[in-house]
Short mmCIF file of C-alpha atoms and ligand atoms in Angstrom, two decimals:
data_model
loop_
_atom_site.label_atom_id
_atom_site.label_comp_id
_atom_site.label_asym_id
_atom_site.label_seq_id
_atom_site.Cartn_x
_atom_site.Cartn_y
_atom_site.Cartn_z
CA UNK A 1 87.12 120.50 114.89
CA UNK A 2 89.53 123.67 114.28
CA UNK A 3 91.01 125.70 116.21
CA UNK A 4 90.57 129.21 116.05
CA UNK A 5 94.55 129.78 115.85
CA UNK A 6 93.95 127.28 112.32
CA UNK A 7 90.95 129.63 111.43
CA UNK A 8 92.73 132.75 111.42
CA UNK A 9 95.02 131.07 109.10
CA UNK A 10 92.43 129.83 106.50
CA UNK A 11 91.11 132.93 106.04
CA UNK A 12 91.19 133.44 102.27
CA UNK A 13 90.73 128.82 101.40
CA UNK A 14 87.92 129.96 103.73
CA UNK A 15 86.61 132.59 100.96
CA UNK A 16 87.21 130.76 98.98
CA UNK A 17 84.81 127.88 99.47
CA UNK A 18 82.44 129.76 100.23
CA UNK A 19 82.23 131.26 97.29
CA UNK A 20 82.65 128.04 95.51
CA UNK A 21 79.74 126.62 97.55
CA UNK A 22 77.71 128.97 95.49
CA UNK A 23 78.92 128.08 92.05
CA UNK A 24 79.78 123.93 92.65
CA UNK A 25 77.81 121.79 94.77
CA UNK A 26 79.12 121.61 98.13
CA UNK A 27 82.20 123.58 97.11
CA UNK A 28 84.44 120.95 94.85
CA UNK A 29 84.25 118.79 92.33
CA UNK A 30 85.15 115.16 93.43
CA UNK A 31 83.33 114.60 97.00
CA UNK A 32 86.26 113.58 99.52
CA UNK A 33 87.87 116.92 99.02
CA UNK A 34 85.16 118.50 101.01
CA UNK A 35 86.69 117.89 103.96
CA UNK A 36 83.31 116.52 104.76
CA UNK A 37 84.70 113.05 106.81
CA UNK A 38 87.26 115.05 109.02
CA UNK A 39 85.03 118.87 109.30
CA UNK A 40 86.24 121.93 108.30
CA UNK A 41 87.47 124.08 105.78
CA UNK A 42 89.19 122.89 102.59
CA UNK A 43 93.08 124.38 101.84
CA UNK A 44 92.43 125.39 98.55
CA UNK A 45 96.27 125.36 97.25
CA UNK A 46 97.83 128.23 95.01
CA UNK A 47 100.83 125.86 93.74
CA UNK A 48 102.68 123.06 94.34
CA UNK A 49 106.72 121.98 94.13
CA UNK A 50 108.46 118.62 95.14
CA UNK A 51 106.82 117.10 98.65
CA UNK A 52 105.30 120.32 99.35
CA UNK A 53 101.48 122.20 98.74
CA UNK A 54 101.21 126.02 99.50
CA UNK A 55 97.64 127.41 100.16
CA UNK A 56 96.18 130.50 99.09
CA UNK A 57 96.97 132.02 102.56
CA UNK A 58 100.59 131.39 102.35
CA UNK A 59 100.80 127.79 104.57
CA UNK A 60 102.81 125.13 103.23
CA UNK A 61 101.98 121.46 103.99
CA UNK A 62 103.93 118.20 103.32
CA UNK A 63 101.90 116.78 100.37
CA UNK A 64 100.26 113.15 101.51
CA UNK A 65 97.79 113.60 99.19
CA UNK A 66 99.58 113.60 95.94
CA UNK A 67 96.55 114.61 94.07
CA UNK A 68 95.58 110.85 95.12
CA UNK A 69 98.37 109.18 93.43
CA UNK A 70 99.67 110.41 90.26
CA UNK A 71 102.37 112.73 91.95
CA UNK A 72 104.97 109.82 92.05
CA UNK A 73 107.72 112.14 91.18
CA UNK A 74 106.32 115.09 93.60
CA UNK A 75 105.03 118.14 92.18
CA UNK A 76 106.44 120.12 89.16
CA UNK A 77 108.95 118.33 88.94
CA UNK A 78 111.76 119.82 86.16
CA UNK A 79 111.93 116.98 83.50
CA UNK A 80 108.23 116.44 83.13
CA UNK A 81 107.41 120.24 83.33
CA UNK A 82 110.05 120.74 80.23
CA UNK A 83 108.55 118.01 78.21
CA UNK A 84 105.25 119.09 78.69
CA UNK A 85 105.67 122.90 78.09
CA UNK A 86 107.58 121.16 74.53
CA UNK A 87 104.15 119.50 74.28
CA UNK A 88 102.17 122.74 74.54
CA UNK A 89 104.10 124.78 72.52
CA UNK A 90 103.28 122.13 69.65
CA UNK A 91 99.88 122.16 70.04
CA UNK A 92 97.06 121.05 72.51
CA UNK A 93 95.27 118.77 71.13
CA UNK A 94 94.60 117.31 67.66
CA UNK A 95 92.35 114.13 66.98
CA UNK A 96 94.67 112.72 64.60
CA UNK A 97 97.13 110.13 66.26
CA UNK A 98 100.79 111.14 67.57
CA UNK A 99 103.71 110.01 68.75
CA UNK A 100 103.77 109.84 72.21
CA UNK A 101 100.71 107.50 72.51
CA UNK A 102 102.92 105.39 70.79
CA UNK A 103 105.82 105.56 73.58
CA UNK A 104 103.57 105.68 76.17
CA UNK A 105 101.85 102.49 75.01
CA UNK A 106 104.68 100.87 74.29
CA UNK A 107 106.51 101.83 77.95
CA UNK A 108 103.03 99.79 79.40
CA UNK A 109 103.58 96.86 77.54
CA UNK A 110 107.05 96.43 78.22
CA UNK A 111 106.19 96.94 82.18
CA UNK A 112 102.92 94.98 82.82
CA UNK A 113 101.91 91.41 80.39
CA UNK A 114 99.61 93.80 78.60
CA UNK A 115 100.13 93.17 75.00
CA UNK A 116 97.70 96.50 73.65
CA UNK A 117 96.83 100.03 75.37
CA UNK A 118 93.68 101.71 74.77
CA UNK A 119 93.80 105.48 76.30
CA UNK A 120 90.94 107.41 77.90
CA UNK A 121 91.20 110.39 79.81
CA UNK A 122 90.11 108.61 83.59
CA UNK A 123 90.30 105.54 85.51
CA UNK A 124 86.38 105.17 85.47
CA UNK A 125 86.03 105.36 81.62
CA UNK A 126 89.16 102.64 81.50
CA UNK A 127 87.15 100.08 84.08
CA UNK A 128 83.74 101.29 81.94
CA UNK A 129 85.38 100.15 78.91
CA UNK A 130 87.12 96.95 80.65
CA UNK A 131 83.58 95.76 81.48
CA UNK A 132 82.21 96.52 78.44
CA UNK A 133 84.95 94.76 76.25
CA UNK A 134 84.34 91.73 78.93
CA UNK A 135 81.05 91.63 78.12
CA UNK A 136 81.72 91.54 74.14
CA UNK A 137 83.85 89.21 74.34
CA UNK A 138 82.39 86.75 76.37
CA UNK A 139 78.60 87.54 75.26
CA UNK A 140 77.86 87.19 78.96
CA UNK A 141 76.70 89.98 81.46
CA UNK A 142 77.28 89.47 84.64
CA UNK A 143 79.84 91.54 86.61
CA UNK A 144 81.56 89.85 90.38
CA UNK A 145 83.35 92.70 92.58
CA UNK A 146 84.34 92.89 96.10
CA UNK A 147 83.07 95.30 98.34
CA UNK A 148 85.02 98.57 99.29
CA UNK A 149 87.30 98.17 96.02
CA UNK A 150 86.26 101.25 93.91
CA UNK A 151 86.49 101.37 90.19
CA UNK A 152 85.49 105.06 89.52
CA UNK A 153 82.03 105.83 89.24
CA UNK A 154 80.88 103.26 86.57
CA UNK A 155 76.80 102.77 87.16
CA UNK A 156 77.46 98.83 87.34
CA UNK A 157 80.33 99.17 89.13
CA UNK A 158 79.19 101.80 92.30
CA UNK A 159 77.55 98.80 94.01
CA UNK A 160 79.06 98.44 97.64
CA UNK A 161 82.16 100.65 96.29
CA UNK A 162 83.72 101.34 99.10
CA UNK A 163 80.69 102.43 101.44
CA UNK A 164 77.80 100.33 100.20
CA UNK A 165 77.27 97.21 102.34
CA UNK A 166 79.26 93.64 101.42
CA UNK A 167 76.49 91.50 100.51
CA UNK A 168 77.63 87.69 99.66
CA UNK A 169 75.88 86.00 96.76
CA UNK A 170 73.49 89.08 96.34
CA UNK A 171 72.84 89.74 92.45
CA UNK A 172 70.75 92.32 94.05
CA UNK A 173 72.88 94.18 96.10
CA UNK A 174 71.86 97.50 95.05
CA UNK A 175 73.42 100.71 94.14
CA UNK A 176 75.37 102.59 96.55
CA UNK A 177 74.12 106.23 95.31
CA UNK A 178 70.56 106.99 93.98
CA UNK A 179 70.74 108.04 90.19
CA UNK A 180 72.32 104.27 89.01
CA UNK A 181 69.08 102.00 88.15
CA UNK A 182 68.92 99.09 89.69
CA UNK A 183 69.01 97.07 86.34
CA UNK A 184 72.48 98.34 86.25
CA UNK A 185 73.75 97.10 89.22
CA UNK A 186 71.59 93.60 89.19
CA UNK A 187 74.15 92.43 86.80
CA UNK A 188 76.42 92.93 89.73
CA UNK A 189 77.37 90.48 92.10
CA UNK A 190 79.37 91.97 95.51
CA UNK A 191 81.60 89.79 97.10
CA UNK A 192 83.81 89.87 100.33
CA UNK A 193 87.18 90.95 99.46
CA UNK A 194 89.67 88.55 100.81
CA UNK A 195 87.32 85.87 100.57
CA UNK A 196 88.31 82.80 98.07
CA UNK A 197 84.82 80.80 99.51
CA UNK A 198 82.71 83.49 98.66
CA UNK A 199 84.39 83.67 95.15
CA UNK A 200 84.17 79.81 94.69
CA UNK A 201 80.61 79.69 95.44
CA UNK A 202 79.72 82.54 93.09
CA UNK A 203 81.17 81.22 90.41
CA UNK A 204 80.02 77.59 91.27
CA UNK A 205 76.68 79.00 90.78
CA UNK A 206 76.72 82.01 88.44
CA UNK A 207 79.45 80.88 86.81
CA UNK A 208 77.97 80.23 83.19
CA UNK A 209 76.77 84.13 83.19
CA UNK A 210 80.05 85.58 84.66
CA UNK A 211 81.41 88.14 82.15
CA UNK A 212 84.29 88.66 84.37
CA UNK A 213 85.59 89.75 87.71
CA UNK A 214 87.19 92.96 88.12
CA UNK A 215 89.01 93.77 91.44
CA UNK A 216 91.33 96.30 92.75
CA UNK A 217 94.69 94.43 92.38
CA UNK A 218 94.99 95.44 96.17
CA UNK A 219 92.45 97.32 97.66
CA UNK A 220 93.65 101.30 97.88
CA UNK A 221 90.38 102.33 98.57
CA UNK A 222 89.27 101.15 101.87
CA UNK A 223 92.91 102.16 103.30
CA UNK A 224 95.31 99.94 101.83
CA UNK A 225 94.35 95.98 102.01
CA UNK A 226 96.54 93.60 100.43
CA UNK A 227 95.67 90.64 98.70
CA UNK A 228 96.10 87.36 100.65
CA UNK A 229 99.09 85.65 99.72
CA UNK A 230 97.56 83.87 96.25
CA UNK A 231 94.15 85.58 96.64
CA UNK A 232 94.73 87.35 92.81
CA UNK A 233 96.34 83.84 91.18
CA UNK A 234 93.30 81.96 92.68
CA UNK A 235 91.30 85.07 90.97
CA UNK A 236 92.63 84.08 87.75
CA UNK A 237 92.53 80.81 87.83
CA UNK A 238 89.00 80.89 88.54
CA UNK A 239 88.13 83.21 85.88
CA UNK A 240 90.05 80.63 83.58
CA UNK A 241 88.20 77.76 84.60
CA UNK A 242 84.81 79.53 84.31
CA UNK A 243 85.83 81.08 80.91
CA UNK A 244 85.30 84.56 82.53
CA UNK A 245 87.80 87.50 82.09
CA UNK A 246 89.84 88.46 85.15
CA UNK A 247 90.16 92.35 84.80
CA UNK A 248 92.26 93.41 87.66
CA UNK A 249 92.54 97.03 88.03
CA UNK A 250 96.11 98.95 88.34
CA UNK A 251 94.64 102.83 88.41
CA UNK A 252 95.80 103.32 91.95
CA UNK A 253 98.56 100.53 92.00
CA UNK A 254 99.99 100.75 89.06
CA UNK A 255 103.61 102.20 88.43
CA UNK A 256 103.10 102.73 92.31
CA UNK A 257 102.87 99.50 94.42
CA UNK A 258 106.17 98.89 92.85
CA UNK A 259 107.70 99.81 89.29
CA UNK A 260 105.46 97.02 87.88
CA UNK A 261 102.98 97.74 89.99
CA UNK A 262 100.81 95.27 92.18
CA UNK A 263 101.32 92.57 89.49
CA UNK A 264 104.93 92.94 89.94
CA UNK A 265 104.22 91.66 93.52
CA UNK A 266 102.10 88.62 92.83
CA UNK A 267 101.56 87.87 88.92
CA UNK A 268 105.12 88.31 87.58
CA UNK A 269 106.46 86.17 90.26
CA UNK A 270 104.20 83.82 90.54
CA UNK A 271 103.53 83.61 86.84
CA UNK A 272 100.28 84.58 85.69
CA UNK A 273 98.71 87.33 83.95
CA UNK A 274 94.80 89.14 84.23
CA UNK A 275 92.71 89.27 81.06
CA UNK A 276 92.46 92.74 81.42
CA UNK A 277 94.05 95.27 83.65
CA UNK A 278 93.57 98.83 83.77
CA UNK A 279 95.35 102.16 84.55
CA UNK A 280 95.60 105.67 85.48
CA UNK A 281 96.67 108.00 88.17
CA UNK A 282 100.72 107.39 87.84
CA UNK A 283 100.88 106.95 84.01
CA UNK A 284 99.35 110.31 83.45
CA UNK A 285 101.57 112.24 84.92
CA UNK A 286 99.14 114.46 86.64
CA UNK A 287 97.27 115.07 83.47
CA UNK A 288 93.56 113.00 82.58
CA UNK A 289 95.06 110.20 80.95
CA UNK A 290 94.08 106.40 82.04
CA UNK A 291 93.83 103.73 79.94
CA UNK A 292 92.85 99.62 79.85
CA UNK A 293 94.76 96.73 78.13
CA UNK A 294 94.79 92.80 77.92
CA UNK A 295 95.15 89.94 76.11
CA UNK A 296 95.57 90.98 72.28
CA UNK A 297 92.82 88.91 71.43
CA UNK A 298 90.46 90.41 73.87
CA UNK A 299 91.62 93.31 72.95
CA UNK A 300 91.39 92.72 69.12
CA UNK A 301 87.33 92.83 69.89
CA UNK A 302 87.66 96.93 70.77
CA UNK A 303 86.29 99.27 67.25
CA UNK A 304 87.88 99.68 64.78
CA UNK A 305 89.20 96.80 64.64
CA UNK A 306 86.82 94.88 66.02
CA UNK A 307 82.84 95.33 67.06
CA UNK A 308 83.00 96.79 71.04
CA UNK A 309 82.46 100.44 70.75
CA UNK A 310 84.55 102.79 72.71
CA UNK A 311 85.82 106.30 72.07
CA UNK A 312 87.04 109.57 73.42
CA UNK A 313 87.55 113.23 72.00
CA UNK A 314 90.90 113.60 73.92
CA UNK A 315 91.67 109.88 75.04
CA UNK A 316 95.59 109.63 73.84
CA UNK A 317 95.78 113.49 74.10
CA UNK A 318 99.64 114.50 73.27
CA UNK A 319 100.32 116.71 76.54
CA UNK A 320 99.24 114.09 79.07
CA UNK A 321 100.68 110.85 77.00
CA UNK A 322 103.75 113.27 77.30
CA UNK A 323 103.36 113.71 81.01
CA UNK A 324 102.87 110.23 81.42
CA UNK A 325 105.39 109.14 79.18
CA UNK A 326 108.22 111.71 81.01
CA UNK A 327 106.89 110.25 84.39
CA UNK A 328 107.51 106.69 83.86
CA UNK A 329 110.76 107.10 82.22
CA UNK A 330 112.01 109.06 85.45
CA UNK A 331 110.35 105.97 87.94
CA UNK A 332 113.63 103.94 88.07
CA UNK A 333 114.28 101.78 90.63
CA UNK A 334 115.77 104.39 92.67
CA UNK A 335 112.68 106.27 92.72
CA UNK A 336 110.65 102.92 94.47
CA UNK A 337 113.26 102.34 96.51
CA UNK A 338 113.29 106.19 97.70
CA UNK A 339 109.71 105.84 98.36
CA UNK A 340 109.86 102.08 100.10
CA UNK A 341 112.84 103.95 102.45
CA UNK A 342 110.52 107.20 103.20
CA UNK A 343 107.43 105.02 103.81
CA UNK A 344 109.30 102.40 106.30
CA UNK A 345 110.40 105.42 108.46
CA UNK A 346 106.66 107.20 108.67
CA UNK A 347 105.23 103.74 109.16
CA UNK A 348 107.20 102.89 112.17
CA UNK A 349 107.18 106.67 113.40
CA UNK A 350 102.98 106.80 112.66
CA UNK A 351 102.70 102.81 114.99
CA UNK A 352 105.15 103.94 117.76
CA UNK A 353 103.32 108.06 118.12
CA UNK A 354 100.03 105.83 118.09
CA UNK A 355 101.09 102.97 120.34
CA UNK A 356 102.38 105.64 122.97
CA UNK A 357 99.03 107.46 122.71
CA UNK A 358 97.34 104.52 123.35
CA UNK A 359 95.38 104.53 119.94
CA UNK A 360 94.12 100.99 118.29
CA UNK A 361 95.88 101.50 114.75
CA UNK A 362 96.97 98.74 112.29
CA UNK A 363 99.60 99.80 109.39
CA UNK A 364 99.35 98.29 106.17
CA UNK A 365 101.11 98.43 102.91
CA UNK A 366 101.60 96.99 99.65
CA UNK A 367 104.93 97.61 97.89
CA UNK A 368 105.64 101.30 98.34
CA UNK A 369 101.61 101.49 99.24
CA UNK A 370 100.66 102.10 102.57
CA UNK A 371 97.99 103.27 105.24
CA UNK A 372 97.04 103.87 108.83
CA UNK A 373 94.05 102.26 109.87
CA UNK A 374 92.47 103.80 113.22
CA UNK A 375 90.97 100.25 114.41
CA UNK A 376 93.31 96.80 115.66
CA UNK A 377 94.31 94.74 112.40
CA UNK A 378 94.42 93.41 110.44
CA UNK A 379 92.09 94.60 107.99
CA UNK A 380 91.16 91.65 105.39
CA UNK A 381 87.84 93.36 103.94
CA UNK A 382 85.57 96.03 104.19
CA UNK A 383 83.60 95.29 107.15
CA UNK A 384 87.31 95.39 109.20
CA UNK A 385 87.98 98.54 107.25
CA UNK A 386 84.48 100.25 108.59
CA UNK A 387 85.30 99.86 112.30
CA UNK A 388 88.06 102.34 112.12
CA UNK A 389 87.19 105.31 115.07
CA UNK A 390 86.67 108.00 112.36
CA UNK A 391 86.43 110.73 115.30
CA UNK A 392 90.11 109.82 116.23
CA UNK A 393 91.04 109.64 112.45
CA UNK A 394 89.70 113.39 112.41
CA UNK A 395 91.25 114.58 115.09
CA UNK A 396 94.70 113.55 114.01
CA UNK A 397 94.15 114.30 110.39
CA UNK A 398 93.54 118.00 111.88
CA UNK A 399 96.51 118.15 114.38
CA UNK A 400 98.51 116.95 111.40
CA UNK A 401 97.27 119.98 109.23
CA UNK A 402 98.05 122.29 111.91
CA UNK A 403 101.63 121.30 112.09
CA UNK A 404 101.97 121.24 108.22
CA UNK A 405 101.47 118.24 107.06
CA UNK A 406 98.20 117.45 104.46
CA UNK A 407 96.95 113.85 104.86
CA UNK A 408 94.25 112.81 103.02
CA UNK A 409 90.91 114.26 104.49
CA UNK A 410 89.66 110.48 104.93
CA UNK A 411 90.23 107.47 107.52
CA UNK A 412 89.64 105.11 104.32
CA UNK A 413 92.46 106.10 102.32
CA UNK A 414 96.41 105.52 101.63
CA UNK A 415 99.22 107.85 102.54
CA UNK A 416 100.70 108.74 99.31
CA UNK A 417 103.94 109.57 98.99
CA UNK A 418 106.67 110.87 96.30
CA UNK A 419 110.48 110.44 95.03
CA UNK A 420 110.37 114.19 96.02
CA UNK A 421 109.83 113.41 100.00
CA UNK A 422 113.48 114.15 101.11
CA UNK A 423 114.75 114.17 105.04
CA UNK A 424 113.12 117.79 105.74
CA UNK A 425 109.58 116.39 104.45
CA UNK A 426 110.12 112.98 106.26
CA UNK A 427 111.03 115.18 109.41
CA UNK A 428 108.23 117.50 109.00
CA UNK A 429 105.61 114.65 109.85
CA UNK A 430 108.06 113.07 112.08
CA UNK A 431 107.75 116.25 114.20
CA UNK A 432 104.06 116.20 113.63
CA UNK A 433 103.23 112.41 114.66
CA UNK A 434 103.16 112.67 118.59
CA UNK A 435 101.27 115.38 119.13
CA UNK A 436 98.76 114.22 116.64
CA UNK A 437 98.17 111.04 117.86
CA UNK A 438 97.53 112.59 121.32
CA UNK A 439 95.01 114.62 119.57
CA UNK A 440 93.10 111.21 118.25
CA UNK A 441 93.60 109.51 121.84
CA UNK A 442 91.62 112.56 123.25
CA UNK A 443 88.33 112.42 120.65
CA UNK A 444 88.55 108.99 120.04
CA UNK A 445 85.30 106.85 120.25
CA UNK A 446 83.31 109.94 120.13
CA UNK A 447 80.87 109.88 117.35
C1 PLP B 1 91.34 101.59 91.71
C2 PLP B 1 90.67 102.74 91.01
N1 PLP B 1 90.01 102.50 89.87
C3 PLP B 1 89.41 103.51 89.20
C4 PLP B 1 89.44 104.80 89.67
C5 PLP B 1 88.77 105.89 88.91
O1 PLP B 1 89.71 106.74 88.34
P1 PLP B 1 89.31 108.24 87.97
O2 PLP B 1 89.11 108.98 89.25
O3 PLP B 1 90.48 108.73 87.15
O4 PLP B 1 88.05 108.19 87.15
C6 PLP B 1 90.12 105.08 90.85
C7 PLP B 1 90.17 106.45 91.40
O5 PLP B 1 90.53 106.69 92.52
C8 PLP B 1 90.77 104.01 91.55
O6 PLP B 1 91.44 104.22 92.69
#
């Protein structure tokens, strides 16, 4: 898959995994960044600033990547790098509470209809903790998700997650990796995303046992899948009727899909609210911070104050609250209306270089969300998401690299971008586009 010119320019990444093949399994340590979907070698990057990544062997790329989200603002960026070296200077870390968890919750609650924050330090140990709370509250234990959304790797939750098989009705549908028990994911029942039947007949006949239903509030993790128009207020309502929680989780949308995130699309203007939502990515400024939040009196059933255990060493820690805190107070509406601009003009630019290369694509976004599926649209659901030509998706994701550009090594993920995209970054993958797409014309449909 690379060219021998892109070899002799990934000489020392190239080292470099090697040698971290021998002390990590297979060289990294969170799977996708293996390069494994697209082949090759893995830029392993020496630092980062604005829209741009520099590797250890001196390439710079156009960031599409945006360490899978967070980088709203692009990297290093001056305000959030001043508040956090403040942070540091004060003091790491210190198990007693501070004053920036404070801000930080409070900036939450006056964005999203979450009335109280609870911090952890990922997005899986805020869905773990969702789920749990659910189940507290309601004294029930079943779990409904759709297939291909991904809540981090929660044991209950890793059933069809994005690669597993959409199974309708199934309380067996199994885990997706070997290590979860089954009697973890038995309580889980996978539904077609998309799919308001499927969701109506669940709950017509599990309904009594239904903890809650947790979904992506639009799917980032197949590529980007919107909700059907309604598809998250019939969610709620059905949760409501069935006196089951509706957790819908914000880790990749939030602060992103637009300032409010996805519920800014679909529950603030249409006027309802989930149970519970969750968050990370964005609000931790590129530092482990995540957190869930709700309904104060689900929320009033989390220890201490009430009997739902849930804890964390460094949850709240002062540095990333900072980060996250500095973050959203620079994500004004200029910034998502930067980023709606920027992603118009590669969105168009990615459909015309792949229309002209005679590539089955479909483009799809959410807010300032998007992705480029390598199959015809639209894509409603997982099973349209899994016919993308994965061959073609590698070949342009490697033509891309080559001309500078770093897209996400993956057909089934969004193109993230940042405030910190200007005209030269836009241009960069502008340039790149044809050429690329030619590239994916040429190996596409080969397995
Ligand atoms: C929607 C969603 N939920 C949860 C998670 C898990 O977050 P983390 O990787 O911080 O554990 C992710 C991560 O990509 C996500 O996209």
């Amino acid at each position: 898959m690379t060219s021998a010119a892109s070899t002799a320019r990934t000489a020392r990444s190239s080292e470099l995994f090697a040698r971290a093949r021998t002390v990590t399994p297979g060289g990294v340590n969170s799977p996708v960044r293996a390069f494994d979907a697209v082949g090759g070698t893995p830029r392993f990057i020496r630092s980062a600033r604005g829209a741009w990544l520099t590797d250890v062997d001196g390439n710079d790329y156009v960031d599409l990547i945006c360490s899978w989200g967070p980088m709203l603002l692009g990297h290093a960026h001056p305000e959030v790098q001043r508040a956090v070296t403040e942070a540091v200077s004060r003091g790491t870390s210190y198990g007693t509470p501070t004053v920036p968890e404070v801000e930080l919750a409070s900036e939450i609650v006056a964005r999203t209809p979450v009335e109280r924050v609870r911090f952890t330090s990922s997005g899986t140990e805020a869905t773990m903790s969702a789920i749990r709370l659910a189940r507290g509250f309601t004294g029930r234990d079943v779990v409904v998700k759709f297939a291909g959304c991904y809540h981090g790797h929660v044991d209950s939750l890793l059933a069809a997650a994005g690669s597993g098989l959409a199974t309708f009705g199934n309380p067996n549908a199994g885990p997706s990796t070997p290590g979860v028990p089954s009697s973890s994911t038995d309580l889980t029942l996978v539904l077609p995303y998309n799919d308001t039947a499927a969701v109506a007949a669940a709950f017509a006949e599990h309904g009594d046992r239904i903890a809650c239903l947790v979904t992506e509030a639009a799917a980032g993790n197949m590529g980007v899948v919107p909700p059907d128009p309604g598809f998250n207020r019939f969610l709620a309502e059905t949760c409501a009727r069935h006196g089951a929680l509706f957790v819908s989780d914000e880790v990749m949308t939030g602060f992103r899909a637009s300032r409010q995130g996805q519920w800014g699309l679909d529950g603030a203007v249409e006027g309802w609210a989930p149970d519970l939502m969750t968050f990370g990515k964005v609000m931790g400024g590129g530092f482990p911070a995540a957190a869930f939040g709700g309904r104060a009196d689900v929320m009033a059933h989390l220890s201490p104050e009430g009997s739902v255990y849930q804890a964390g060493t460094l949850s709240g820690n002062p540095v990333a609250t900072t980060a996250g805190l500095a973050t959203l107070r620079l994500a004004t509406d200029e910034v998502y209306a930067h980023l709606t601009a920027a992603g118009e003009t590669i969105k168009e630019a990615a459909a015309d270089a792949l229309t002209a290369a005679g590539v089955p694509h479909a483009v799809q976004s959410t807010g300032t969300m998007f992705s480029v599926f390598f199959t015809e649209g639209p894509v409603r659901d997982f099973a349209g998401a899994s016919g993308q030509d994965v061959a073609a998706y590698a070949a342009f994701f490697h033509a891309m690299l080559d001309a500078g550009v770093h897209l996400p090594p993956s057909a089934y993920e969004g193109w993230f971008l940042s405030a910190a995209h200007d005209d030269r970054a836009v241009q960069t993958v502008l340039d790149a586009l044809p050429a690329a797409a030619r590239a994916a014309a040429s190996q596409g449909g080969r397995p």
